[in-house]
Short mmCIF file of C-alpha atoms in Angstrom, two decimals:
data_model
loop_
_atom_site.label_atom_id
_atom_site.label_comp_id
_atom_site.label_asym_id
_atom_site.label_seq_id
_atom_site.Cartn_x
_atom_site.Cartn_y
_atom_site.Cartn_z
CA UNK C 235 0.00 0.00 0.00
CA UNK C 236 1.11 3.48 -0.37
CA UNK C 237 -0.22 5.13 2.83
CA UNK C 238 -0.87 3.38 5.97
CA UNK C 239 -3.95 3.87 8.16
CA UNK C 240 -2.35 7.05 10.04
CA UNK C 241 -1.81 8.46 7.22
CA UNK C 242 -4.94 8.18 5.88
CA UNK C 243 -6.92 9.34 8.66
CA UNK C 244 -4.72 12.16 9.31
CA UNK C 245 -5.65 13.14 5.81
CA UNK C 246 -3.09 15.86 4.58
CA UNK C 247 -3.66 15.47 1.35
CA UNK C 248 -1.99 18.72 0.35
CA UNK C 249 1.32 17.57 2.03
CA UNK C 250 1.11 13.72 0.55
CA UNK C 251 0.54 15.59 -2.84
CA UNK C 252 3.25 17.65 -2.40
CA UNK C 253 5.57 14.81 -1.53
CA UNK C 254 4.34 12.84 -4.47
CA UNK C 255 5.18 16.00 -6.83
CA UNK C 256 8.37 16.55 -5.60
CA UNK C 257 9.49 12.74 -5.59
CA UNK C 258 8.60 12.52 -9.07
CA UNK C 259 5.77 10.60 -9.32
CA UNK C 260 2.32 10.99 -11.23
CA UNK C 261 -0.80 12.56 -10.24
CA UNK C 262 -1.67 9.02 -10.99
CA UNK C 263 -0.36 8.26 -7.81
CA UNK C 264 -3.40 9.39 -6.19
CA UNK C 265 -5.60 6.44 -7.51
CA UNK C 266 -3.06 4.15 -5.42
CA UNK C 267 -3.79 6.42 -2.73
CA UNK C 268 -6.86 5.79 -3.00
CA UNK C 269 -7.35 2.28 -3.04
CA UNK C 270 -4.91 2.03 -0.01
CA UNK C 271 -6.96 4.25 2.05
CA UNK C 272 -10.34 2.88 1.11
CA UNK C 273 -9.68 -0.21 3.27
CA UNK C 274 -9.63 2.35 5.96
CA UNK C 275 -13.16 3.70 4.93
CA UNK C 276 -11.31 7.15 3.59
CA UNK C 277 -11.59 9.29 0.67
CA UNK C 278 -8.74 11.50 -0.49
CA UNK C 279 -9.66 15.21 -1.09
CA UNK C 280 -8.77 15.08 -4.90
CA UNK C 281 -8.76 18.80 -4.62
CA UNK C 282 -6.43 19.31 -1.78
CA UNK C 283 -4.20 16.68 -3.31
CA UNK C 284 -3.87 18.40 -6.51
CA UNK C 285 -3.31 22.02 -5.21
CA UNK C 286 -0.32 20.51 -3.49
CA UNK C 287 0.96 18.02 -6.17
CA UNK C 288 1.13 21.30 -8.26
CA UNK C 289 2.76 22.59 -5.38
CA UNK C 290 5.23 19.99 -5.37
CA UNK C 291 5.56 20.30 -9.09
CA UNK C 292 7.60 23.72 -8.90
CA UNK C 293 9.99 22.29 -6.34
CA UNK C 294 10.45 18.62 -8.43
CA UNK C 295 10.78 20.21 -12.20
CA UNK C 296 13.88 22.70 -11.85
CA UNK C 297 17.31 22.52 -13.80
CA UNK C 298 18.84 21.38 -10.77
CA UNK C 299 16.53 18.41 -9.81
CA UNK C 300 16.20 17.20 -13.63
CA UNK C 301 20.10 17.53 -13.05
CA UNK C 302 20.25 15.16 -10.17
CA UNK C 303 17.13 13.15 -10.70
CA UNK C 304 19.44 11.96 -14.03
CA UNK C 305 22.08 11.03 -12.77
CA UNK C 306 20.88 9.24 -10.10
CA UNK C 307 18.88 6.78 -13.11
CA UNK C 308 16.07 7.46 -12.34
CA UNK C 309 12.78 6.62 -14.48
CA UNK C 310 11.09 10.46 -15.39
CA UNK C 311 6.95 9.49 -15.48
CA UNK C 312 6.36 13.29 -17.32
CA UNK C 313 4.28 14.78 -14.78
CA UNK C 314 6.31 18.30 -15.60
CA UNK C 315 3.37 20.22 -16.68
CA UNK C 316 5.41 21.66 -20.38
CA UNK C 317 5.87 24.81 -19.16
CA UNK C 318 7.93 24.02 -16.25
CA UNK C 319 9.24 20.51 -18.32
CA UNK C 320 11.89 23.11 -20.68
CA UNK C 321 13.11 23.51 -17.44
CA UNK C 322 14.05 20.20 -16.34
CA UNK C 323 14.58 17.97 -19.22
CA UNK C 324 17.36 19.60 -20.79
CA UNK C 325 19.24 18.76 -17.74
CA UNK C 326 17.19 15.39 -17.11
CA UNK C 327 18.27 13.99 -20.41
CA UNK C 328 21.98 14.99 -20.38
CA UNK C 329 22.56 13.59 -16.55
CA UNK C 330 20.69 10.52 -17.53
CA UNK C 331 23.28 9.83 -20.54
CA UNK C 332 26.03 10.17 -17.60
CA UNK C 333 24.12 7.87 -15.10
CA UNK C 334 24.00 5.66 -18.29
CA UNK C 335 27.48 5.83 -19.42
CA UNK C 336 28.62 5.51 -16.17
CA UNK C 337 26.84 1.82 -15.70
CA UNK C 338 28.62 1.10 -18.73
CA UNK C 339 31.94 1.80 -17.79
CA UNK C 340 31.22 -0.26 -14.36
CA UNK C 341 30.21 -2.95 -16.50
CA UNK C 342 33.29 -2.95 -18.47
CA UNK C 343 35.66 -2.29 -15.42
CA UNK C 344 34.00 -5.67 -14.23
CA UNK C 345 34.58 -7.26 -17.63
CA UNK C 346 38.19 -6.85 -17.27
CA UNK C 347 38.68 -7.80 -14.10
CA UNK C 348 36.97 -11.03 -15.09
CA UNK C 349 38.90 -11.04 -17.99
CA UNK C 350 42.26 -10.54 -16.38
CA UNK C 351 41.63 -13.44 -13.59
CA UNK C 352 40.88 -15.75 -16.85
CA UNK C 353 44.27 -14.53 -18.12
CA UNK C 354 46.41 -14.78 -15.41
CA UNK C 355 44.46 -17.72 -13.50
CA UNK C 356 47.81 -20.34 -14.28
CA UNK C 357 45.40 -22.34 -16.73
CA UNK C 358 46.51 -23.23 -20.01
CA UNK C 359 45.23 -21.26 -22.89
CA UNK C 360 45.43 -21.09 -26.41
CA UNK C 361 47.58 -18.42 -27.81
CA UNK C 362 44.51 -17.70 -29.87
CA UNK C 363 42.39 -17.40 -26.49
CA UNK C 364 44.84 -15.41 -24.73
CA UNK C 365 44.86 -12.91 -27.90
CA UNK C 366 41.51 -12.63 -27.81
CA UNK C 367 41.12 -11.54 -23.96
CA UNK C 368 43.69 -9.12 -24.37
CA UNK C 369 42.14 -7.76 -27.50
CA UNK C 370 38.70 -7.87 -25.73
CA UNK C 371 40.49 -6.32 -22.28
CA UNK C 372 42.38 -3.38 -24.54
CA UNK C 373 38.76 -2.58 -26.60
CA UNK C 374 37.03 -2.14 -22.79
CA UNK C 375 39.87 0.01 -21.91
CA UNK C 376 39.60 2.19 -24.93
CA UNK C 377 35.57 2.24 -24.55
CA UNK C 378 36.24 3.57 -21.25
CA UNK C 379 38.15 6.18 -21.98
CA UNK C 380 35.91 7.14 -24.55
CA UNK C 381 32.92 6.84 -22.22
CA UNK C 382 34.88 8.86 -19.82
CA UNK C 383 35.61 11.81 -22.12
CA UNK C 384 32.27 11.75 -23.32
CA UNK C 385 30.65 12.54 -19.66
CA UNK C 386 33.03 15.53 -19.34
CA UNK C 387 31.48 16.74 -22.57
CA UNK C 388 28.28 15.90 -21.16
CA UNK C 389 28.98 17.75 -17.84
CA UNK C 390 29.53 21.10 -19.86
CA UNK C 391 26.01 20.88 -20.95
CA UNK C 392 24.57 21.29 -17.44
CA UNK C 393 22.07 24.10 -17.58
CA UNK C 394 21.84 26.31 -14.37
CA UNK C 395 19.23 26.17 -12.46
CA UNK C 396 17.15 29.59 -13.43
CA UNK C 397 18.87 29.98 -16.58
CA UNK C 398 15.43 28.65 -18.33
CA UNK C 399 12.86 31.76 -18.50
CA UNK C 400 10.46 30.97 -16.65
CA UNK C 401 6.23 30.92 -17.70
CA UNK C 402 3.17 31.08 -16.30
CA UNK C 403 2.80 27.71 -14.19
CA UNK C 404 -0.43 25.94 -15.43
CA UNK C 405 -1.61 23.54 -13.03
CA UNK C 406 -2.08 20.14 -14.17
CA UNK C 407 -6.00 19.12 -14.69
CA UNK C 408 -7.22 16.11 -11.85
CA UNK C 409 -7.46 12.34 -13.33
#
């Protein structure tokens, strides 16, 4: 469940809206809410829900949170109405690349390491094995480097946060 009884009977919907906003979830989130707190024989107040989500909306879709929402991999569910969305997915999409690029050079750190214990394990290879595991070990290294180059490319692309003019928010309708 998404809320537990307290929660529900203390009914602050304007705060759990809020926190929903500013986590990044969907207004969608509400219909969990509200089969959670129905075993509880509650009703959310759609309205007071909303006015906060929106709320929570201005804090969750800045340049700086698309910036670290990104990078940390996270999943974006577009619930940036698009008025405050030029704001954070410039950002959102260039730290995601780096969260991304940076999985791939764990990935390939890993594949070496396996690679090297295979190579210097004692067994007996084949000269054509062990040319192949150094060739494969040399191609992660090089993809690395690329991959590492290509983040601090990436990294000059950071927008600041208010460097997006700002509109009119526009509150986002209920479901």
């Amino acid at each position: 469940a998404t809320l537990n009884k307290e929660e529900c009977q203390r009914g602050d919907w304007d705060l759990i809206g809020r926190k929903d906003a500013s986590a990044g979830r969907a207004m969608t989130e509400l219909d969990e809410h509200s089969k959670a707190c129905s075993k509880y024989g509650v009703k959310p107040d759609k309205d007071m829900y909303a006015a906060g989500f929106n709320e929570g909306l201005k804090e969750f879709c800045t340049e700086d949170n698309g910036w670290e929402f990104g990078l940390r991999g996270n999943y974006y569910r577009h619930s940036c109405p698009e008025n405050l969305e030029r704001r954070f997915l410039p950002n959102y999409n260039t730290a995601s690349e780096i969260s991304r690029l940076r999985g791939e050079i764990g990935n390939r750190e890993s594949s070496i390491e396996g690679l090297r214990k295979t190579l210097y394990s004692g067994q007996t290879l084949q000269p054509s094995d062990r040319a192949r595991i150094e060739v494969d070990i040399e191609s992660s290294r090089m993809q690395i480097a690329f991959n590492r180059g290509r983040i601090q490319e990436l990294e000059l692309k950071r927008v600041p946060q208010g460097a997006t003019p700002s509109l009119p928010v526009t509150p986002k309708p209920l479901p």
